[in-house]
PDB file of C-alpha atoms in Angstrom:
ATOM      1  CA  MET A   1     -15.084  -6.545   1.695  1.00 39.00           C
ATOM      2  CA  THR A   2     -16.396  -5.267  -1.982  1.00 43.00           C
ATOM      3  CA  THR A   3     -15.853  -7.586  -5.052  1.00 78.00           C
ATOM      4  CA  SER A   4     -12.700  -5.393  -6.378  1.00 93.00           C
ATOM      5  CA  PRO A   5     -10.224  -3.714  -4.017  1.00 98.00           C
ATOM      6  CA  LEU A   6     -10.243  -0.770  -6.811  1.00 98.00           C
ATOM      7  CA  ILE A   7     -12.735   1.339  -8.087  1.00 98.00           C
ATOM      8  CA  THR A   8     -12.924   3.940 -11.162  1.00 98.00           C
ATOM      9  CA  VAL A   9     -13.076   7.243 -11.564  1.00 98.00           C
ATOM     10  CA  ALA A  10     -16.651   6.988 -13.117  1.00 98.00           C
ATOM     11  CA  GLU A  11     -17.743   4.470  -9.992  1.00 98.00           C
ATOM     12  CA  LEU A  12     -16.116   7.163  -7.466  1.00 98.00           C
ATOM     13  CA  ALA A  13     -17.640  10.109  -9.261  1.00 98.00           C
ATOM     14  CA  ALA A  14     -21.464   8.130  -9.134  1.00 98.00           C
ATOM     15  CA  GLU A  15     -20.707   7.266  -5.469  1.00 98.00           C
ATOM     16  CA  LEU A  16     -19.686  10.620  -4.443  1.00 97.00           C
ATOM     17  CA  ALA A  17     -22.908  11.902  -5.739  1.00 97.00           C
ATOM     18  CA  THR A  18     -25.540   9.764  -3.471  1.00 97.00           C
ATOM     19  CA  ASP A  19     -26.549  10.089  -0.356  1.00 96.00           C
ATOM     20  CA  ARG A  20     -24.175   8.340   1.699  1.00 95.00           C
ATOM     21  CA  PRO A  21     -20.591   8.906  -0.343  1.00 97.00           C
ATOM     22  CA  PRO A  22     -17.506   6.922   0.944  1.00 98.00           C
ATOM     23  CA  VAL A  23     -14.652   8.666   2.795  1.00 98.00           C
ATOM     24  CA  LEU A  24     -11.879   9.554   0.785  1.00 98.00           C
ATOM     25  CA  LEU A  25      -8.166   9.967   1.856  1.00 98.00           C
ATOM     26  CA  ASP A  26      -5.695  11.388  -0.035  1.00 98.00           C
ATOM     27  CA  ILE A  27      -2.478   9.756   0.715  1.00 98.00           C
ATOM     28  CA  ARG A  28       0.084  11.070  -1.733  1.00 96.00           C
ATOM     29  CA  TRP A  29       3.549  10.485  -1.168  1.00 91.00           C
ATOM     30  CA  GLN A  30       7.098   9.631  -2.673  1.00 77.00           C
ATOM     31  CA  LEU A  31      10.398   8.806  -1.024  1.00 72.00           C
ATOM     32  CA  GLY A  32      12.480  11.995  -1.662  1.00 66.00           C
ATOM     33  CA  GLY A  33       9.513  14.133  -3.529  1.00 64.00           C
ATOM     34  CA  PRO A  34       7.764  16.799  -2.705  1.00 65.00           C
ATOM     35  CA  ALA A  35       5.481  17.117   0.895  1.00 70.00           C
ATOM     36  CA  GLY A  36       2.321  15.297   0.088  1.00 86.00           C
ATOM     37  CA  ALA A  37       0.763  17.522   2.580  1.00 91.00           C
ATOM     38  CA  GLU A  38       1.654  20.548  -0.059  1.00 92.00           C
ATOM     39  CA  GLU A  39       0.258  18.735  -2.881  1.00 94.00           C
ATOM     40  CA  TYR A  40      -2.715  18.208  -1.281  1.00 96.00           C
ATOM     41  CA  ALA A  41      -3.173  22.251  -0.483  1.00 95.00           C
ATOM     42  CA  ALA A  42      -2.636  22.660  -3.851  1.00 95.00           C
ATOM     43  CA  GLY A  43      -5.309  20.952  -5.188  1.00 97.00           C
ATOM     44  CA  HIS A  44      -6.960  17.122  -4.292  1.00 98.00           C
ATOM     45  CA  LEU A  45     -10.392  15.065  -5.084  1.00 98.00           C
ATOM     46  CA  PRO A  46     -12.910  17.372  -3.603  1.00 97.00           C
ATOM     47  CA  GLY A  47     -14.214  16.134   0.432  1.00 97.00           C
ATOM     48  CA  ALA A  48     -11.185  14.143   0.620  1.00 98.00           C
ATOM     49  CA  HIS A  49      -8.703  14.433   3.567  1.00 97.00           C
ATOM     50  CA  PHE A  50      -5.068  14.164   3.694  1.00 97.00           C
ATOM     51  CA  LEU A  51      -3.031  11.769   5.595  1.00 97.00           C
ATOM     52  CA  ALA A  52       0.528  11.784   6.108  1.00 95.00           C
ATOM     53  CA  LEU A  53       1.981   8.392   5.493  1.00 96.00           C
ATOM     54  CA  ASP A  54       5.265   8.841   7.297  1.00 94.00           C
ATOM     55  CA  GLU A  55       3.547  10.430  10.853  1.00 94.00           C
ATOM     56  CA  GLU A  56       0.374   8.347  10.272  1.00 96.00           C
ATOM     57  CA  LEU A  57       0.692   5.246   8.708  1.00 97.00           C
ATOM     58  CA  ALA A  58       3.492   4.253  10.293  1.00 97.00           C
ATOM     59  CA  ALA A  59       5.941   4.653  13.311  1.00 97.00           C
ATOM     60  CA  PRO A  60       8.944   6.160  13.393  1.00 96.00           C
ATOM     61  CA  PRO A  61      12.215   4.415  11.601  1.00 96.00           C
ATOM     62  CA  GLY A  62      14.318   2.130  13.707  1.00 95.00           C
ATOM     63  CA  ALA A  63      15.015  -0.913  14.317  1.00 92.00           C
ATOM     64  CA  GLY A  64      12.012  -2.076  12.759  1.00 94.00           C
ATOM     65  CA  GLY A  65      12.995  -0.584   9.822  1.00 96.00           C
ATOM     66  CA  ARG A  66      12.237   2.910   7.929  1.00 96.00           C
ATOM     67  CA  HIS A  67       8.397   2.469   8.048  1.00 97.00           C
ATOM     68  CA  PRO A  68       7.439   0.044  11.084  1.00 98.00           C
ATOM     69  CA  LEU A  69       4.177  -0.082  11.141  1.00 98.00           C
ATOM     70  CA  PRO A  70       1.936   2.337  12.803  1.00 98.00           C
ATOM     71  CA  ASP A  71       1.013   2.796  16.493  1.00 97.00           C
ATOM     72  CA  VAL A  72      -2.121   2.343  16.380  1.00 98.00           C
ATOM     73  CA  GLU A  73      -3.512   4.864  18.678  1.00 98.00           C
ATOM     74  CA  VAL A  74      -1.957   7.152  16.396  1.00 97.00           C
ATOM     75  CA  PHE A  75      -3.129   5.526  13.411  1.00 98.00           C
ATOM     76  CA  GLY A  76      -6.576   5.374  14.748  1.00 98.00           C
ATOM     77  CA  ALA A  77      -7.227   9.280  15.794  1.00 98.00           C
ATOM     78  CA  ALA A  78      -5.819  10.076  12.065  1.00 98.00           C
ATOM     79  CA  LEU A  79      -8.548   7.857  10.619  1.00 98.00           C
ATOM     80  CA  ARG A  80     -11.325   9.212  12.747  1.00 98.00           C
ATOM     81  CA  ARG A  81      -9.819  12.590  12.175  1.00 97.00           C
ATOM     82  CA  ALA A  82     -10.550  12.060   8.725  1.00 97.00           C
ATOM     83  CA  GLY A  83     -14.190  10.936   9.470  1.00 97.00           C
ATOM     84  CA  VAL A  84     -13.262   6.912   8.909  1.00 98.00           C
ATOM     85  CA  ARG A  85     -16.335   4.896  10.299  1.00 97.00           C
ATOM     86  CA  GLY A  86     -16.716   1.351  10.788  1.00 97.00           C
ATOM     87  CA  ASP A  87     -20.032   0.994   8.834  1.00 96.00           C
ATOM     88  CA  ARG A  88     -18.639   3.558   5.685  1.00 97.00           C
ATOM     89  CA  ALA A  89     -17.093   2.943   2.591  1.00 98.00           C
ATOM     90  CA  VAL A  90     -13.706   4.531   2.326  1.00 98.00           C
ATOM     91  CA  VAL A  91     -11.905   5.198  -1.079  1.00 98.00           C
ATOM     92  CA  VAL A  92      -8.128   5.936  -0.813  1.00 98.00           C
ATOM     93  CA  TYR A  93      -5.855   7.406  -3.629  1.00 98.00           C
ATOM     94  CA  ASP A  94      -2.515   9.027  -4.129  1.00 97.00           C
ATOM     95  CA  ALA A  95      -1.106  10.685  -7.323  1.00 95.00           C
ATOM     96  CA  GLY A  96      -1.330   7.907  -9.699  1.00 91.00           C
ATOM     97  CA  PRO A  97       0.181   4.640  -9.474  1.00 94.00           C
ATOM     98  CA  ALA A  98      -1.461   3.787  -5.899  1.00 97.00           C
ATOM     99  CA  THR A  99       2.059   3.269  -4.024  1.00 95.00           C
ATOM    100  CA  ALA A 100       0.970   5.573  -1.048  1.00 96.00           C
ATOM    101  CA  ALA A 101      -2.139   4.705  -1.724  1.00 98.00           C
ATOM    102  CA  ALA A 102      -1.682   1.152  -1.435  1.00 98.00           C
ATOM    103  CA  ARG A 103       0.074   1.342   1.932  1.00 98.00           C
ATOM    104  CA  ALA A 104      -3.469   3.080   3.505  1.00 98.00           C
ATOM    105  CA  TRP A 105      -5.681   0.428   1.693  1.00 98.00           C
ATOM    106  CA  TRP A 106      -3.661  -2.475   3.456  1.00 98.00           C
ATOM    107  CA  LEU A 107      -3.272  -0.779   6.890  1.00 98.00           C
ATOM    108  CA  LEU A 108      -7.075  -0.458   7.109  1.00 98.00           C
ATOM    109  CA  CYS A 109      -7.805  -3.571   6.141  1.00 98.00           C
ATOM    110  CA  TRP A 110      -5.388  -4.973   8.310  1.00 98.00           C
ATOM    111  CA  ALA A 111      -6.927  -3.092  11.041  1.00 98.00           C
ATOM    112  CA  GLY A 112     -10.537  -4.378  10.276  1.00 98.00           C
ATOM    113  CA  HIS A 113     -11.913  -2.411   7.757  1.00 98.00           C
ATOM    114  CA  THR A 114     -14.282  -4.143   5.609  1.00 97.00           C
ATOM    115  CA  ASP A 115     -14.831  -1.658   3.077  1.00 97.00           C
ATOM    116  CA  VAL A 116     -11.758  -0.175   1.575  1.00 98.00           C
ATOM    117  CA  ARG A 117     -10.784   0.552  -1.946  1.00 98.00           C
ATOM    118  CA  VAL A 118      -8.057   2.447  -3.907  1.00 98.00           C
ATOM    119  CA  LEU A 119      -8.906   4.788  -6.769  1.00 98.00           C
ATOM    120  CA  ASP A 120      -7.526   3.346 -10.023  1.00 98.00           C
ATOM    121  CA  GLY A 121      -5.100   5.812 -11.273  1.00 98.00           C
ATOM    122  CA  GLY A 122      -5.204   8.000  -8.722  1.00 98.00           C
ATOM    123  CA  LEU A 123      -5.459  11.872  -9.070  1.00 98.00           C
ATOM    124  CA  ALA A 124      -3.850  11.332 -12.360  1.00 97.00           C
ATOM    125  CA  ALA A 125      -7.104   9.227 -13.804  1.00 98.00           C
ATOM    126  CA  TRP A 126      -9.456  11.693 -12.177  1.00 98.00           C
ATOM    127  CA  LEU A 127      -8.510  14.646 -13.545  1.00 98.00           C
ATOM    128  CA  ALA A 128      -7.726  12.887 -16.744  1.00 98.00           C
ATOM    129  CA  ALA A 129     -11.662  12.075 -17.046  1.00 98.00           C
ATOM    130  CA  GLY A 130     -12.525  16.334 -16.503  1.00 98.00           C
ATOM    131  CA  GLN A 131     -13.409  15.910 -12.398  1.00 98.00           C
ATOM    132  CA  PRO A 132     -12.838  18.504 -10.282  1.00 97.00           C
ATOM    133  CA  GLN A 133     -10.450  19.393  -7.869  1.00 97.00           C
ATOM    134  CA  SER A 134     -10.627  21.296  -4.745  1.00 97.00           C
ATOM    135  CA  VAL A 135      -8.583  23.440  -2.510  1.00 97.00           C
ATOM    136  CA  GLU A 136     -10.877  23.732   0.360  1.00 96.00           C
ATOM    137  CA  GLN A 137     -10.235  21.590   3.577  1.00 92.00           C
ATOM    138  CA  PRO A 138     -13.693  20.047   4.476  1.00 94.00           C
ATOM    139  CA  ALA A 139     -15.812  19.644   7.024  1.00 89.00           C
ATOM    140  CA  VAL A 140     -15.990  16.289   8.983  1.00 86.00           C
ATOM    141  CA  GLU A 141     -18.230  14.591  11.591  1.00 89.00           C
ATOM    142  CA  PRO A 142     -15.038  12.415  13.573  1.00 94.00           C
ATOM    143  CA  GLY A 143     -15.380   8.925  13.066  1.00 97.00           C
ATOM    144  CA  ASP A 144     -15.810   6.074  15.066  1.00 98.00           C
ATOM    145  CA  PHE A 145     -13.078   3.336  13.426  1.00 98.00           C
ATOM    146  CA  LYS A 146     -11.197   1.501  16.154  1.00 98.00           C
ATOM    147  CA  PRO A 147      -8.200  -0.466  14.546  1.00 98.00           C
ATOM    148  CA  GLN A 148      -8.214  -3.967  15.472  1.00 98.00           C
ATOM    149  CA  PRO A 149      -4.876  -5.140  14.405  1.00 98.00           C
ATOM    150  CA  GLY A 150      -4.709  -8.675  12.954  1.00 97.00           C
ATOM    151  CA  ALA A 151      -6.852  -8.964   9.806  1.00 97.00           C
ATOM    152  CA  LEU A 152      -4.417  -9.382   7.519  1.00 98.00           C
ATOM    153  CA  PRO A 153      -1.106 -11.616   8.270  1.00 98.00           C
ATOM    154  CA  THR A 154       2.628 -10.309   8.724  1.00 98.00           C
ATOM    155  CA  VAL A 155       6.206 -11.592   9.366  1.00 98.00           C
ATOM    156  CA  ASP A 156       9.144 -10.447  11.182  1.00 98.00           C
ATOM    157  CA  ALA A 157      12.774 -11.487   9.687  1.00 98.00           C
ATOM    158  CA  ALA A 158      12.704 -14.835  10.736  1.00 98.00           C
ATOM    159  CA  GLY A 159       9.434 -15.561   9.287  1.00 98.00           C
ATOM    160  CA  ALA A 160      10.481 -14.128   5.787  1.00 98.00           C
ATOM    161  CA  ALA A 161      13.234 -16.432   5.758  1.00 98.00           C
ATOM    162  CA  GLU A 162      11.083 -18.867   6.635  1.00 98.00           C
ATOM    163  CA  LEU A 163       8.671 -18.152   3.795  1.00 98.00           C
ATOM    164  CA  ALA A 164      11.734 -17.906   1.231  1.00 98.00           C
ATOM    165  CA  ARG A 165      12.821 -21.611   2.318  1.00 97.00           C
ATOM    166  CA  THR A 166       9.389 -23.178   2.285  1.00 97.00           C
ATOM    167  CA  GLY A 167       7.114 -21.087   0.659  1.00 98.00           C
ATOM    168  CA  LEU A 168       6.988 -17.886  -1.967  1.00 98.00           C
ATOM    169  CA  LEU A 169       8.953 -14.801  -0.885  1.00 98.00           C
ATOM    170  CA  LEU A 170       8.550 -11.814  -3.342  1.00 98.00           C
ATOM    171  CA  ASP A 171      10.608  -9.010  -3.681  1.00 98.00           C
ATOM    172  CA  ALA A 172       8.586  -5.554  -4.960  1.00 98.00           C
ATOM    173  CA  ARG A 173      11.550  -3.671  -5.502  1.00 98.00           C
ATOM    174  CA  ALA A 174      13.312  -2.715  -8.674  1.00 97.00           C
ATOM    175  CA  GLY A 175      15.467  -5.560 -10.102  1.00 98.00           C
ATOM    176  CA  GLU A 176      18.604  -3.669 -10.003  1.00 98.00           C
ATOM    177  CA  ARG A 177      18.246  -3.159  -6.073  1.00 98.00           C
ATOM    178  CA  TYR A 178      17.430  -6.924  -5.873  1.00 98.00           C
ATOM    179  CA  ARG A 179      20.116  -7.816  -7.925  1.00 98.00           C
ATOM    180  CA  GLY A 180      22.465  -6.033  -5.807  1.00 98.00           C
ATOM    181  CA  GLU A 181      23.254  -3.360  -8.278  1.00 98.00           C
ATOM    182  CA  VAL A 182      22.682  -0.518  -6.642  1.00 96.00           C
ATOM    183  CA  GLU A 183      21.253   0.638  -3.416  1.00 96.00           C
ATOM    184  CA  PRO A 184      20.345   3.819  -2.679  1.00 94.00           C
ATOM    185  CA  ILE A 185      19.001   4.201   0.624  1.00 93.00           C
ATOM    186  CA  ASP A 186      19.959   0.892   2.701  1.00 95.00           C
ATOM    187  CA  PRO A 187      23.589   0.088   4.429  1.00 94.00           C
ATOM    188  CA  ARG A 188      23.813  -2.981   2.380  1.00 96.00           C
ATOM    189  CA  ALA A 189      22.869  -3.932  -1.628  1.00 97.00           C
ATOM    190  CA  GLY A 190      21.055  -7.477  -2.409  1.00 98.00           C
ATOM    191  CA  HIS A 191      18.154  -9.404  -1.566  1.00 98.00           C
ATOM    192  CA  ILE A 192      16.526 -11.788   1.024  1.00 98.00           C
ATOM    193  CA  PRO A 193      18.306 -15.074  -0.228  1.00 98.00           C
ATOM    194  CA  GLY A 194      15.651 -17.399  -1.708  1.00 98.00           C
ATOM    195  CA  ALA A 195      13.144 -14.634  -2.304  1.00 98.00           C
ATOM    196  CA  VAL A 196      12.051 -13.848  -6.062  1.00 98.00           C
ATOM    197  CA  SER A 197      12.186 -10.522  -7.748  1.00 98.00           C
ATOM    198  CA  ALA A 198       8.576  -9.295  -8.818  1.00 98.00           C
ATOM    199  CA  PRO A 199       9.044  -5.450  -9.485  1.00 98.00           C
ATOM    200  CA  THR A 200       5.893  -3.346  -8.363  1.00 98.00           C
ATOM    201  CA  THR A 201       5.949  -1.568 -11.800  1.00 97.00           C
ATOM    202  CA  GLU A 202       4.930  -4.549 -13.684  1.00 98.00           C
ATOM    203  CA  ASN A 203       1.638  -4.633 -12.001  1.00 98.00           C
ATOM    204  CA  VAL A 204       0.546  -1.177 -13.828  1.00 98.00           C
ATOM    205  CA  ALA A 205       0.217   0.280 -17.372  1.00 98.00           C
ATOM    206  CA  ALA A 206       2.153   3.464 -18.093  1.00 96.00           C
ATOM    207  CA  ASP A 207      -1.065   5.614 -17.280  1.00 96.00           C
ATOM    208  CA  GLY A 208      -0.606   4.563 -13.895  1.00 96.00           C
ATOM    209  CA  ARG A 209      -3.629   2.091 -13.849  1.00 98.00           C
ATOM    210  CA  PHE A 210      -3.338  -1.519 -12.574  1.00 98.00           C
ATOM    211  CA  LEU A 211      -3.252  -4.270 -15.539  1.00 98.00           C
ATOM    212  CA  PRO A 212      -6.208  -6.531 -16.167  1.00 98.00           C
ATOM    213  CA  SER A 213      -6.918  -9.109 -13.464  1.00 97.00           C
ATOM    214  CA  ALA A 214      -6.225 -11.786 -15.891  1.00 98.00           C
ATOM    215  CA  VAL A 215      -3.359 -10.327 -16.647  1.00 98.00           C
ATOM    216  CA  LEU A 216      -1.859 -10.124 -13.214  1.00 98.00           C
ATOM    217  CA  ALA A 217      -2.768 -13.558 -12.462  1.00 98.00           C
ATOM    218  CA  GLU A 218      -0.771 -14.677 -15.129  1.00 98.00           C
ATOM    219  CA  ARG A 219       2.038 -12.764 -14.307  1.00 98.00           C
ATOM    220  CA  PHE A 220       2.303 -14.030 -10.739  1.00 98.00           C
ATOM    221  CA  ARG A 221       1.544 -17.431 -11.546  1.00 98.00           C
ATOM    222  CA  ALA A 222       4.498 -17.506 -13.701  1.00 98.00           C
ATOM    223  CA  LEU A 223       6.667 -16.167 -10.368  1.00 98.00           C
ATOM    224  CA  GLY A 224       5.224 -19.322  -8.876  1.00 98.00           C
ATOM    225  CA  VAL A 225       1.696 -18.095  -7.017  1.00 98.00           C
ATOM    226  CA  ASP A 226      -0.454 -20.981  -7.258  1.00 96.00           C
ATOM    227  CA  GLY A 227      -2.854 -20.436  -4.640  1.00 93.00           C
ATOM    228  CA  ALA A 228      -1.659 -23.003  -2.621  1.00 95.00           C
ATOM    229  CA  THR A 229       1.713 -21.986  -1.431  1.00 96.00           C
ATOM    230  CA  GLU A 230       2.520 -19.689   0.953  1.00 97.00           C
ATOM    231  CA  VAL A 231       3.703 -16.397  -0.035  1.00 98.00           C
ATOM    232  CA  GLY A 232       4.968 -13.421   1.477  1.00 98.00           C
ATOM    233  CA  VAL A 233       5.790  -9.756  -0.296  1.00 98.00           C
ATOM    234  CA  TYR A 234       8.626  -7.488   1.198  1.00 98.00           C
ATOM    235  CA  CYS A 235      10.073  -4.236  -0.509  1.00 98.00           C
ATOM    236  CA  GLY A 236      12.377  -1.780   0.800  1.00 97.00           C
ATOM    237  CA  SER A 237      10.082  -0.641   3.840  1.00 97.00           C
ATOM    238  CA  GLY A 238       7.068  -1.837   3.590  1.00 96.00           C
ATOM    239  CA  VAL A 239       4.924   0.613   1.563  1.00 96.00           C
ATOM    240  CA  THR A 240       5.630  -0.712  -2.153  1.00 96.00           C
ATOM    241  CA  ALA A 241       5.101  -4.261  -0.796  1.00 98.00           C
ATOM    242  CA  ALA A 242       1.361  -3.470  -0.094  1.00 98.00           C
ATOM    243  CA  HIS A 243       1.349  -2.437  -3.494  1.00 98.00           C
ATOM    244  CA  GLN A 244       2.025  -5.743  -4.615  1.00 98.00           C
ATOM    245  CA  LEU A 245      -0.308  -7.477  -2.183  1.00 98.00           C
ATOM    246  CA  LEU A 246      -3.224  -5.177  -3.963  1.00 98.00           C
ATOM    247  CA  ALA A 247      -1.912  -6.508  -7.351  1.00 98.00           C
ATOM    248  CA  LEU A 248      -2.070 -10.250  -5.950  1.00 98.00           C
ATOM    249  CA  THR A 249      -5.801  -9.367  -4.636  1.00 98.00           C
ATOM    250  CA  VAL A 250      -6.833  -7.812  -7.955  1.00 98.00           C
ATOM    251  CA  ALA A 251      -5.359 -10.865  -9.487  1.00 97.00           C
ATOM    252  CA  GLY A 252      -7.512 -13.364  -7.461  1.00 96.00           C
ATOM    253  CA  TYR A 253      -4.842 -14.014  -4.550  1.00 96.00           C
ATOM    254  CA  PRO A 254      -5.832 -12.019  -1.767  1.00 95.00           C
ATOM    255  CA  GLY A 255      -5.120 -12.271   1.798  1.00 94.00           C
ATOM    256  CA  PHE A 256      -1.015 -12.986   1.349  1.00 97.00           C
ATOM    257  CA  THR A 257       1.907 -12.068   4.290  1.00 98.00           C
ATOM    258  CA  LEU A 258       3.556  -8.594   4.657  1.00 98.00           C
ATOM    259  CA  TYR A 259       7.079  -8.452   5.780  1.00 98.00           C
ATOM    260  CA  PRO A 260       6.616  -5.113   7.411  1.00 98.00           C
ATOM    261  CA  GLY A 261       9.928  -4.572   8.244  1.00 98.00           C
ATOM    262  CA  SER A 262      11.227  -5.731   4.655  1.00 98.00           C
ATOM    263  CA  TRP A 263      14.917  -4.712   3.507  1.00 98.00           C
ATOM    264  CA  SER A 264      15.375  -1.927   5.411  1.00 98.00           C
ATOM    265  CA  GLU A 265      15.330  -3.930   8.657  1.00 98.00           C
ATOM    266  CA  TRP A 266      16.795  -7.248   7.216  1.00 98.00           C
ATOM    267  CA  CYS A 267      19.988  -5.339   5.811  1.00 97.00           C
ATOM    268  CA  ALA A 268      20.152  -3.694   9.084  1.00 96.00           C
ATOM    269  CA  ASP A 269      20.964  -6.735  10.936  1.00 96.00           C
ATOM    270  CA  PRO A 270      24.283  -7.958  10.504  1.00 96.00           C
ATOM    271  CA  ALA A 271      23.451 -11.517  11.091  1.00 97.00           C
ATOM    272  CA  ASN A 272      21.172 -11.798   8.196  1.00 98.00           C
ATOM    273  CA  PRO A 273      22.528 -12.928   4.926  1.00 98.00           C
ATOM    274  CA  VAL A 274      22.610 -11.212   1.915  1.00 98.00           C
ATOM    275  CA  ALA A 275      22.108 -12.424  -1.413  1.00 98.00           C
ATOM    276  CA  THR A 276      22.880 -10.983  -4.702  1.00 97.00           C
ATOM    277  CA  GLY A 277      22.570 -11.208  -8.767  1.00 96.00           C
ATOM    278  CA  ALA A 278      19.555 -12.853 -10.642  1.00 90.00           C
TER     279      ALA A 278
END
């Protein structure tokens, strides 16, 4: 994999001007927000292809949570349709803070792709820099990438509980959801006992760009990340947890564990205990 999982607007513009530009994937999505496909149709980075998070980057909701890991065949077909190749760089982006783009980044790395980056600041940063956008659906030569899952670690509910007891389990949701003060989506409020609150909103600046690596490293050290302790991350449904793993990678701590089912799976099982408060 390339040195940094992030790419700046200037770097991306330069790479797109070469004779072998990266494959661009538009991953705009937000819970309860406008449909990403509609936003894509209204304007996107020139040459970008849209991937639907709910349908192509996740399996249907069920016992495994609201956004289980995708069916490998569905995921692979979507990537190949967008021109993703095993020997060609991929850049993913969303509207700005990389919450959805990080899901695609993590999935591609988990599936064995070795050159995937996230556009820091997303479409907002691209447009703020005066770069163009397009409404055209680009032509593409089908790709050849076949996902080989398992390049990054995952745990189930039992594994997450074990990490909370013996390692460090970070809860990437907003603090008020962690504390159980509100729960707008899932049937029970609170957090996995032993988990540590680490909202993803604290990974980025006001403009949606990631904080400098040294600042992120200090943040995670204060939360208990020391490079030796085993670390896992969860969120509401496994989407923003990938943003936390991206921030950890930027901070110099790559390869930590995702609990894909996250709170939506955990709290749906009445046998799983729930903690509240700080």
